[in-house]
PDB file of C-alpha atoms in Angstrom:
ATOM      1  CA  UNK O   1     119.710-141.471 -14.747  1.00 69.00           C
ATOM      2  CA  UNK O   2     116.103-141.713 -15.380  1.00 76.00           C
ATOM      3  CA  UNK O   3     114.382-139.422 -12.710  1.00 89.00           C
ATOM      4  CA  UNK O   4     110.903-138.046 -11.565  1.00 95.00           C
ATOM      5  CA  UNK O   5     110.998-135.058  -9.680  1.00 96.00           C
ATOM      6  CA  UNK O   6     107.869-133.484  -8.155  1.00 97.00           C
ATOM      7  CA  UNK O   7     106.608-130.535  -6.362  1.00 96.00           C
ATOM      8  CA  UNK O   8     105.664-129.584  -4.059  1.00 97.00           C
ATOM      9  CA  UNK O   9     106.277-131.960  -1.478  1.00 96.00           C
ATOM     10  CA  UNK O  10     103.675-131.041   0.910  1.00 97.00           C
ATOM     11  CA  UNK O  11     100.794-128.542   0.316  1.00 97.00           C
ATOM     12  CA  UNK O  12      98.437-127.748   2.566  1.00 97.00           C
ATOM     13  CA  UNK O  13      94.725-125.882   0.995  1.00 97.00           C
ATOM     14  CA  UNK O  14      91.872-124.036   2.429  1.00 97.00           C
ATOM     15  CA  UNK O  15      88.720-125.817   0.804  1.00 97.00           C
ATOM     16  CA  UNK O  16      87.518-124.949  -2.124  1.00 97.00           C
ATOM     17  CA  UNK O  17      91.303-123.455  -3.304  1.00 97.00           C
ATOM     18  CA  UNK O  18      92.718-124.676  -6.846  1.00 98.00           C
ATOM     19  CA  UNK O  19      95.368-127.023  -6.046  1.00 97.00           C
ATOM     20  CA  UNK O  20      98.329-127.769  -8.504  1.00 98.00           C
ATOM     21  CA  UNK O  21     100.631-130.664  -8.121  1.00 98.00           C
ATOM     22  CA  UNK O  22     104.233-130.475 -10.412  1.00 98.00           C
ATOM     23  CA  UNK O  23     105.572-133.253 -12.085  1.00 98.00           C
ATOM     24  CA  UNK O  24     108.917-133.461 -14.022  1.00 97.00           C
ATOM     25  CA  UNK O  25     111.479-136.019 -15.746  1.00 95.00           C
ATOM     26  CA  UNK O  26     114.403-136.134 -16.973  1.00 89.00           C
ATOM     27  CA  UNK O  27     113.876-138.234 -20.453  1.00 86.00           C
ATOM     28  CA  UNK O  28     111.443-139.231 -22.800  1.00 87.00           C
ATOM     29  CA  UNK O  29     108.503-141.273 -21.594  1.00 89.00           C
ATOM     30  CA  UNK O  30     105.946-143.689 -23.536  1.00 88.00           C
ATOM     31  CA  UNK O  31     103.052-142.896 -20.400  1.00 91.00           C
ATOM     32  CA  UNK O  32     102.645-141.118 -17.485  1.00 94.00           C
ATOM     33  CA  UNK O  33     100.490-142.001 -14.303  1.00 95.00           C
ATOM     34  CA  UNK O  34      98.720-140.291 -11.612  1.00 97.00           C
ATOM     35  CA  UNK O  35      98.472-142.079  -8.983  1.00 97.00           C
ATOM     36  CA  UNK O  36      96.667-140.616  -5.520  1.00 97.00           C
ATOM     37  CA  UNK O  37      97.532-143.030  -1.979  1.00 95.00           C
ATOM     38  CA  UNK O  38      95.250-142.977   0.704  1.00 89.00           C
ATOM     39  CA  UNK O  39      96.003-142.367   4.429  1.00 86.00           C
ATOM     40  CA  UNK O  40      96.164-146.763   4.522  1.00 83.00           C
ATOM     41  CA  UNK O  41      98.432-147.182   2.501  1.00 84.00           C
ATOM     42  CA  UNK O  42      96.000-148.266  -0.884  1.00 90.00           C
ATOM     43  CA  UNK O  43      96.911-146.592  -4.473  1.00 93.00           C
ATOM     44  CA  UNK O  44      94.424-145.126  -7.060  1.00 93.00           C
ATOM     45  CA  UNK O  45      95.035-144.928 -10.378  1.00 92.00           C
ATOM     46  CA  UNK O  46      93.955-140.980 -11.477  1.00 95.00           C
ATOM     47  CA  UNK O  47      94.991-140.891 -14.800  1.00 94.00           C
ATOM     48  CA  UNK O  48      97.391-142.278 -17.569  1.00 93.00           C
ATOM     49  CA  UNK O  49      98.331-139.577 -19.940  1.00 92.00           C
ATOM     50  CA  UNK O  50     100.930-140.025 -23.215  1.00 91.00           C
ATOM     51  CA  UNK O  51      99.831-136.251 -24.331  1.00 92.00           C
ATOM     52  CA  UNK O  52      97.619-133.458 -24.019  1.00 94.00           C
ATOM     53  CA  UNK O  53      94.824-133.283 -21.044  1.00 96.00           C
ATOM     54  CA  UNK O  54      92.435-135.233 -19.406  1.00 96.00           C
ATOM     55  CA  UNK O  55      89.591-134.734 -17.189  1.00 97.00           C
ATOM     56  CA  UNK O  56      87.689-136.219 -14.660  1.00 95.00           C
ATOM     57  CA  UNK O  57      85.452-134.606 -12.417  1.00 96.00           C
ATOM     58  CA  UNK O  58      87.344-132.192 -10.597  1.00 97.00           C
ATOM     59  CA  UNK O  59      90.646-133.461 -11.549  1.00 97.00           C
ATOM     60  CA  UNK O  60      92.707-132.198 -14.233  1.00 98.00           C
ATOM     61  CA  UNK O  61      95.891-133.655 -15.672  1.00 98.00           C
ATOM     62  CA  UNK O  62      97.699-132.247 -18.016  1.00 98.00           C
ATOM     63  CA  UNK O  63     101.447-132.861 -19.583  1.00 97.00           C
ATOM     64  CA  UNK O  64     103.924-131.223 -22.017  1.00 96.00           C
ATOM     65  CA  UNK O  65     106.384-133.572 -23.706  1.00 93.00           C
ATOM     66  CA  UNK O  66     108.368-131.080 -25.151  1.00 93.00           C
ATOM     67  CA  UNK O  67     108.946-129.407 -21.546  1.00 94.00           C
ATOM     68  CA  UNK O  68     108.933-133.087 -20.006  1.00 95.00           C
ATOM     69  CA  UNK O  69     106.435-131.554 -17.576  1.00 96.00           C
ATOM     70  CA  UNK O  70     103.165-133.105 -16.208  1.00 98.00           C
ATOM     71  CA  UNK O  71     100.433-130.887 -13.839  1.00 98.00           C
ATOM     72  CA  UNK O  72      97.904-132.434 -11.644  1.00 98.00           C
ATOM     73  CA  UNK O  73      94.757-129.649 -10.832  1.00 98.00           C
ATOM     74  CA  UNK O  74      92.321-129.808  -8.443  1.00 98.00           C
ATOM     75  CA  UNK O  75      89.498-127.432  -8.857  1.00 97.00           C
ATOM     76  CA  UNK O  76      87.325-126.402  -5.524  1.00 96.00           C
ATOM     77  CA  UNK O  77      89.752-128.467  -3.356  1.00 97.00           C
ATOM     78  CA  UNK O  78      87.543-130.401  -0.807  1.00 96.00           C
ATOM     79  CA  UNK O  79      88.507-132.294   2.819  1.00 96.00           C
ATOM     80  CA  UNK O  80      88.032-135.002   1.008  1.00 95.00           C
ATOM     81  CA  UNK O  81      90.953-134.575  -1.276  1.00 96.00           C
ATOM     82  CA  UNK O  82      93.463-134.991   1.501  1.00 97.00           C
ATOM     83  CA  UNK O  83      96.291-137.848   0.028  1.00 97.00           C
ATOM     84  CA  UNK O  84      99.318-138.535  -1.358  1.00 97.00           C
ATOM     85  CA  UNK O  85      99.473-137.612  -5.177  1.00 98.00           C
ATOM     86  CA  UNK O  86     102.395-139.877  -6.846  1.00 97.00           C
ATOM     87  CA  UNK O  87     103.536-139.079 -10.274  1.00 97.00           C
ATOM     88  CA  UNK O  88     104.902-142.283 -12.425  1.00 96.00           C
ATOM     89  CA  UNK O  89     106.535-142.788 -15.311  1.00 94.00           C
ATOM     90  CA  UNK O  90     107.307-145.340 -17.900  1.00 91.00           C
ATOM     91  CA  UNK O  91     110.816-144.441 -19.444  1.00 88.00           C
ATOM     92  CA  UNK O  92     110.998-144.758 -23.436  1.00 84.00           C
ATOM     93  CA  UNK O  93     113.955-146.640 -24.445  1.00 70.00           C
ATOM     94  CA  UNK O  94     113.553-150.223 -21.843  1.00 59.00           C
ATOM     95  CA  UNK O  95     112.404-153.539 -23.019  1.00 55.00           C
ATOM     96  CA  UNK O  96     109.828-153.415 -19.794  1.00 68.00           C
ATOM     97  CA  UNK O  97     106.571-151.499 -18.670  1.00 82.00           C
ATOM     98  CA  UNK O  98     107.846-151.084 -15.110  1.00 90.00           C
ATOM     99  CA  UNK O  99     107.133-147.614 -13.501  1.00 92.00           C
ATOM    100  CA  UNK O 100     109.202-145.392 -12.063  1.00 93.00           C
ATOM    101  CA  UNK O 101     107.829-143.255  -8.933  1.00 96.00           C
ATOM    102  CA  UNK O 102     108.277-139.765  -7.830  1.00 96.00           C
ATOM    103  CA  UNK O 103     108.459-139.059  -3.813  1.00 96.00           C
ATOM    104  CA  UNK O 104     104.935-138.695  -4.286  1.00 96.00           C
ATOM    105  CA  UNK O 105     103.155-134.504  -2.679  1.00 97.00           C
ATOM    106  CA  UNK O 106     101.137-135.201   0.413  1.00 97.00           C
ATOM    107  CA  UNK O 107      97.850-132.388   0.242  1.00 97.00           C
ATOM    108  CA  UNK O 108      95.987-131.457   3.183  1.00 97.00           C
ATOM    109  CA  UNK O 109      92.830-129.400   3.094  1.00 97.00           C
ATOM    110  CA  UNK O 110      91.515-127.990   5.637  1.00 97.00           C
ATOM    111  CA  UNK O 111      87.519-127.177   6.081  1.00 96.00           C
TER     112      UNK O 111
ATOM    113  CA  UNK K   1      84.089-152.949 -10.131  1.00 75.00           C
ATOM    114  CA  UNK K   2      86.998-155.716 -10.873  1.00 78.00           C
ATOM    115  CA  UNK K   3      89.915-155.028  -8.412  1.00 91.00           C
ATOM    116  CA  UNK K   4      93.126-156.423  -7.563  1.00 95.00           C
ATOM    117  CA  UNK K   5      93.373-158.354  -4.115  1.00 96.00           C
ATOM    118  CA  UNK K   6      95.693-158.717  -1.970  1.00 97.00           C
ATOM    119  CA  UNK K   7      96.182-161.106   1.271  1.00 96.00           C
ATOM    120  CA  UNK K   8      97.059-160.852   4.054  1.00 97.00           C
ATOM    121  CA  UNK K   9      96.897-157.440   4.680  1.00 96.00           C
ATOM    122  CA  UNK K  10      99.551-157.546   7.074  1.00 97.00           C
ATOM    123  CA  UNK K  11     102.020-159.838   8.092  1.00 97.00           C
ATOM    124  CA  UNK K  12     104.403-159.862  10.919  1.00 98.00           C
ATOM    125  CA  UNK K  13     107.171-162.668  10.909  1.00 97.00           C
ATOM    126  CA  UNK K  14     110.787-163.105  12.818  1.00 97.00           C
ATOM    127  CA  UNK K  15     113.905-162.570  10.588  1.00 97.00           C
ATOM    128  CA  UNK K  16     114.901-165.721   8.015  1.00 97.00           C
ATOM    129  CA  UNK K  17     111.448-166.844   7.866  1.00 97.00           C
ATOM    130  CA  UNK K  18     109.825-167.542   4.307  1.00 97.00           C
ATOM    131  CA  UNK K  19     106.701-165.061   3.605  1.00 98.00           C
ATOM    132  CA  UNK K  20     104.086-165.713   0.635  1.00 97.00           C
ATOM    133  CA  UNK K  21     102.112-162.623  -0.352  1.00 98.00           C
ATOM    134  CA  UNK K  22      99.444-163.346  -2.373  1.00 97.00           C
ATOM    135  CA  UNK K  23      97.612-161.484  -5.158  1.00 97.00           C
ATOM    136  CA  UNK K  24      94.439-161.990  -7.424  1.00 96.00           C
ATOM    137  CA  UNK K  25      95.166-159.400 -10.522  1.00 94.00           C
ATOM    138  CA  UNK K  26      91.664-159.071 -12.187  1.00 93.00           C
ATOM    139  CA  UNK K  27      90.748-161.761 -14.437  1.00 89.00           C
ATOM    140  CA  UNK K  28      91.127-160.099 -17.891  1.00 88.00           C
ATOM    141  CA  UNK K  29      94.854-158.967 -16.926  1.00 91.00           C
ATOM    142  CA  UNK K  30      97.650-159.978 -18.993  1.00 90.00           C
ATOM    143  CA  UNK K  31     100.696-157.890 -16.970  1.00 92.00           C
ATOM    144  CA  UNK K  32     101.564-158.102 -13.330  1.00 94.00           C
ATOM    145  CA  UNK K  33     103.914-156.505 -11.138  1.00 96.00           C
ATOM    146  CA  UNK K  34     105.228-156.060  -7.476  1.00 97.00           C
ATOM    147  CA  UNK K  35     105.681-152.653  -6.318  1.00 97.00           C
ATOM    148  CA  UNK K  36     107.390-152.083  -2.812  1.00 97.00           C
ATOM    149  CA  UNK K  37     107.095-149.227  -0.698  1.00 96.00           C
ATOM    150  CA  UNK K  38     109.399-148.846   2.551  1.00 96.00           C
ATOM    151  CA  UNK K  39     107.906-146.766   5.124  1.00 93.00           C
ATOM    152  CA  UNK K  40     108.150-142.818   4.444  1.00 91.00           C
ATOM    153  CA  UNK K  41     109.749-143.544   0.778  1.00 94.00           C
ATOM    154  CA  UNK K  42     108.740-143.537  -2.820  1.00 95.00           C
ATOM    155  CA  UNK K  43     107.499-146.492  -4.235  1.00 96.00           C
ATOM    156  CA  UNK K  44     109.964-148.700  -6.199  1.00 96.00           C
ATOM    157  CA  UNK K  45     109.776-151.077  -9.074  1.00 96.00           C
ATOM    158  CA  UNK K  46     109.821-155.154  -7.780  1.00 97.00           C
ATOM    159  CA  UNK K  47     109.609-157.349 -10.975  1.00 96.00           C
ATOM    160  CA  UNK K  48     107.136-157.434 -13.891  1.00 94.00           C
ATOM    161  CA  UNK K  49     105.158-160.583 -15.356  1.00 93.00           C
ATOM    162  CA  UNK K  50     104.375-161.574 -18.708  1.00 90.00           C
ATOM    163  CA  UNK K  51     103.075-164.506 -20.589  1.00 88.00           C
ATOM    164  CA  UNK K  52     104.305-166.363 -17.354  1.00 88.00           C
ATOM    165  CA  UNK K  53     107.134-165.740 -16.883  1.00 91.00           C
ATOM    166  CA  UNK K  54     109.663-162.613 -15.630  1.00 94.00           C
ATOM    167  CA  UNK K  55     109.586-160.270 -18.085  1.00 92.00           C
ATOM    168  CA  UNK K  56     111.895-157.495 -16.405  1.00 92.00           C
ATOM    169  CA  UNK K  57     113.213-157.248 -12.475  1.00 94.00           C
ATOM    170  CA  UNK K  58     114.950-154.418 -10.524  1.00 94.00           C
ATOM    171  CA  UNK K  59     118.254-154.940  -8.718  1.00 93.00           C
ATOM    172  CA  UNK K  60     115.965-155.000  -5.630  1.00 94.00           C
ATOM    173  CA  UNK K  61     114.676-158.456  -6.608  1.00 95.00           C
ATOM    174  CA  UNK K  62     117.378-160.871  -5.917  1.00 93.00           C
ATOM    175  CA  UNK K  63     118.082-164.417  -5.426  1.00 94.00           C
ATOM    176  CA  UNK K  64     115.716-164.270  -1.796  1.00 96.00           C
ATOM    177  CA  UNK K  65     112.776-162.871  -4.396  1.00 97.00           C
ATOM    178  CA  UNK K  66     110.283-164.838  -6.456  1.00 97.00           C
ATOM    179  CA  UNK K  67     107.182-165.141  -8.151  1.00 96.00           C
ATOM    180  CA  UNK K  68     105.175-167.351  -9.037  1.00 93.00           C
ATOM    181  CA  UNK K  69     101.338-167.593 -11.123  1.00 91.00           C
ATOM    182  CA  UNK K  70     100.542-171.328 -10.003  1.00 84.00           C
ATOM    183  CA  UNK K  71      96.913-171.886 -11.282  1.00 84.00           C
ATOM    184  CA  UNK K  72      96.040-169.160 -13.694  1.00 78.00           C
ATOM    185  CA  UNK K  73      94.292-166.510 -11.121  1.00 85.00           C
ATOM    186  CA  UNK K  74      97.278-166.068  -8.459  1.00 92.00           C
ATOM    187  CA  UNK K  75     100.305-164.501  -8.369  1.00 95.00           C
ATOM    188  CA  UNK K  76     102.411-164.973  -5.547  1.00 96.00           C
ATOM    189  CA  UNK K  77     105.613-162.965  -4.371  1.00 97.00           C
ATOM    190  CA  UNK K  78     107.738-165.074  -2.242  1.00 97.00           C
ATOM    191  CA  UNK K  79     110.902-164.193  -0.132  1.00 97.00           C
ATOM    192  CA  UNK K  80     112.852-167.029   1.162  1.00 96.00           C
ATOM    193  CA  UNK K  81     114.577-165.252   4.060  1.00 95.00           C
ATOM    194  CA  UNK K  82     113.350-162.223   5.168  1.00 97.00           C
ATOM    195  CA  UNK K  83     115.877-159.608   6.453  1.00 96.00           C
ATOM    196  CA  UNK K  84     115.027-156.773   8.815  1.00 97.00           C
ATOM    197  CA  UNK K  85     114.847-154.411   5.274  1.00 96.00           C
ATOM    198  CA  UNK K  86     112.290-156.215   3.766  1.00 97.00           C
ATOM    199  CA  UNK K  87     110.017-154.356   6.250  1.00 98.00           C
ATOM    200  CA  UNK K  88     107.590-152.831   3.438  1.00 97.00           C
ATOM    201  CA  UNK K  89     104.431-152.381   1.789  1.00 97.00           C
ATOM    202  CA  UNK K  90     103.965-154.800  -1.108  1.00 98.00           C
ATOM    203  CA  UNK K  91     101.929-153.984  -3.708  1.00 97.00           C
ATOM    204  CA  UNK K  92     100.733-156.030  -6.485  1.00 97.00           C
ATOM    205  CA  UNK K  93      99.534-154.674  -9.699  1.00 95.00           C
ATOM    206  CA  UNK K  94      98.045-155.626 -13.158  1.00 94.00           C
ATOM    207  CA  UNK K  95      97.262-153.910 -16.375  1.00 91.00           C
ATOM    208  CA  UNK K  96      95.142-155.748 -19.367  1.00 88.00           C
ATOM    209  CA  UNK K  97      97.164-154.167 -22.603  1.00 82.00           C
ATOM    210  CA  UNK K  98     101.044-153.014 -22.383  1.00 73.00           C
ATOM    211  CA  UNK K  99      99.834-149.102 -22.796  1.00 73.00           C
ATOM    212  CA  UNK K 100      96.823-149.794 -20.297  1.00 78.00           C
ATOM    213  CA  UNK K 101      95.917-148.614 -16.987  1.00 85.00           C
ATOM    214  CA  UNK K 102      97.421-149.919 -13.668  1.00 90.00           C
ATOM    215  CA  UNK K 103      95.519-151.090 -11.256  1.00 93.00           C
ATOM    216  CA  UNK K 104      96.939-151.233  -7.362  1.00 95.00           C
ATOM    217  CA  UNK K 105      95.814-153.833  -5.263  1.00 95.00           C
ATOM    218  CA  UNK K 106      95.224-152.448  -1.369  1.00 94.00           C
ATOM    219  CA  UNK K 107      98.869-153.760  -0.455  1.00 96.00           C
ATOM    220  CA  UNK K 108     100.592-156.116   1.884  1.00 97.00           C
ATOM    221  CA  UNK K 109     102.143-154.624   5.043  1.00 97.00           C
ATOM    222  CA  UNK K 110     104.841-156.634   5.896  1.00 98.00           C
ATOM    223  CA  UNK K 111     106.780-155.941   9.471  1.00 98.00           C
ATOM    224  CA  UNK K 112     109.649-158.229   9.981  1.00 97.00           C
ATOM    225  CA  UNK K 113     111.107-158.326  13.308  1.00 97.00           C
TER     226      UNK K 113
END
């Protein structure tokens, strides 16, 4: 069964801590998405990775496809960066793009 | 910034009624997709849009689901009779290219009673 598995579920940070966000599945993707909701409900794309790392601002993604294994860091964590972080996949192997969602790691940080 | 949008924002209606939730995907856009997300769980795969028409659906999206891109700049997601479980957050989404990046429209709350 094609799977996305993240940890931790819920983290809560001190500002300015280095927050890391897990992200594992269980067979080959062609992409994967970070994704961050907002308290209302609204999604974000963060970032779309197929290997290696990407960066933007104080948000770091990286992924292994060997260890199918995706990280989401968050350098000098911030109030700010309170949300839901939602890892997504797109399976290799289907005829469609369709996503498929993990339960998504809800942060809070605290001032 | 081009964005998705989405109306209404929220919708309440009484069991068996037909809803229409309505999405503008951003102009350029040639992939759409409804995303649903029932309250306190993950968010799960509707049916995707290509070249109009259906190009994939989840076992979610039955016979009561469908979708329409009438004039070229909407795409609607309509459910004929709404059961109590269709209580959700619908999302629509769009992507340009087929490896491109998604982009979420705010959602439609729908509470059906």
């Amino acid at each position: 069964k094609n799977e996305v598995e993240q940890s931790p579920q819920n983290l809560t940070a001190q500002e300015g801590e280095f927050i890391t966000i897990n992200c594992s599945y269980s067979v080959g993707i062609s992409a994967l998405h970070w994704l961050q909701q907002h308290p209302g409900g609204g999604i974000v794309s963060l970032f779309m990775l197929s290997s290696g790392k990407k960066k933007h601002g104080r948000l770091i993604a990286t992924i292994n496809i060997q260890e199918k294994h995706s990280s989401l860091h968050i350098t000098a964590s911030h109030p700010r960066d309170s949300a839901v972080y939602i890892c997504a996949v797109r399976f290799q192997g289907g005829s469609g793009s369709r996503l498929t969602f993990g339960e998504g790691t809800q942060l809070t940080v605290n001032p | 910034e081009p964005e998705v949008t989405q109306t209404p924002s929220h919708q309440v209606t009484q069991m068996g009624q037909e809803v229409i939730l309505r999405c503008v995907p951003i102009s350029n856009h040639l992939y759409f997709y409804w995303y649903r997300q029932i309250l306190g769980q993950k968010v799960e795969f509707l049916v995707s849009f290509y070249n109009n028409e259906i190009s994939e659906k989840s076992e979610i999206f039955d016979d009561q689901f469908s979708v329409e891109r009438p004039d070229g700049s909407n795409f609607t997601l309509k459910i004929r009779s709404t059961k109590l479980e269709d209580s959700a957050m619908y999302f629509c989404a769009s992507m340009r290219g087929y490896t491109g990046e998604l982009f979420f429209g705010e959602g439609s709350r729908l509470t059906v009673l």
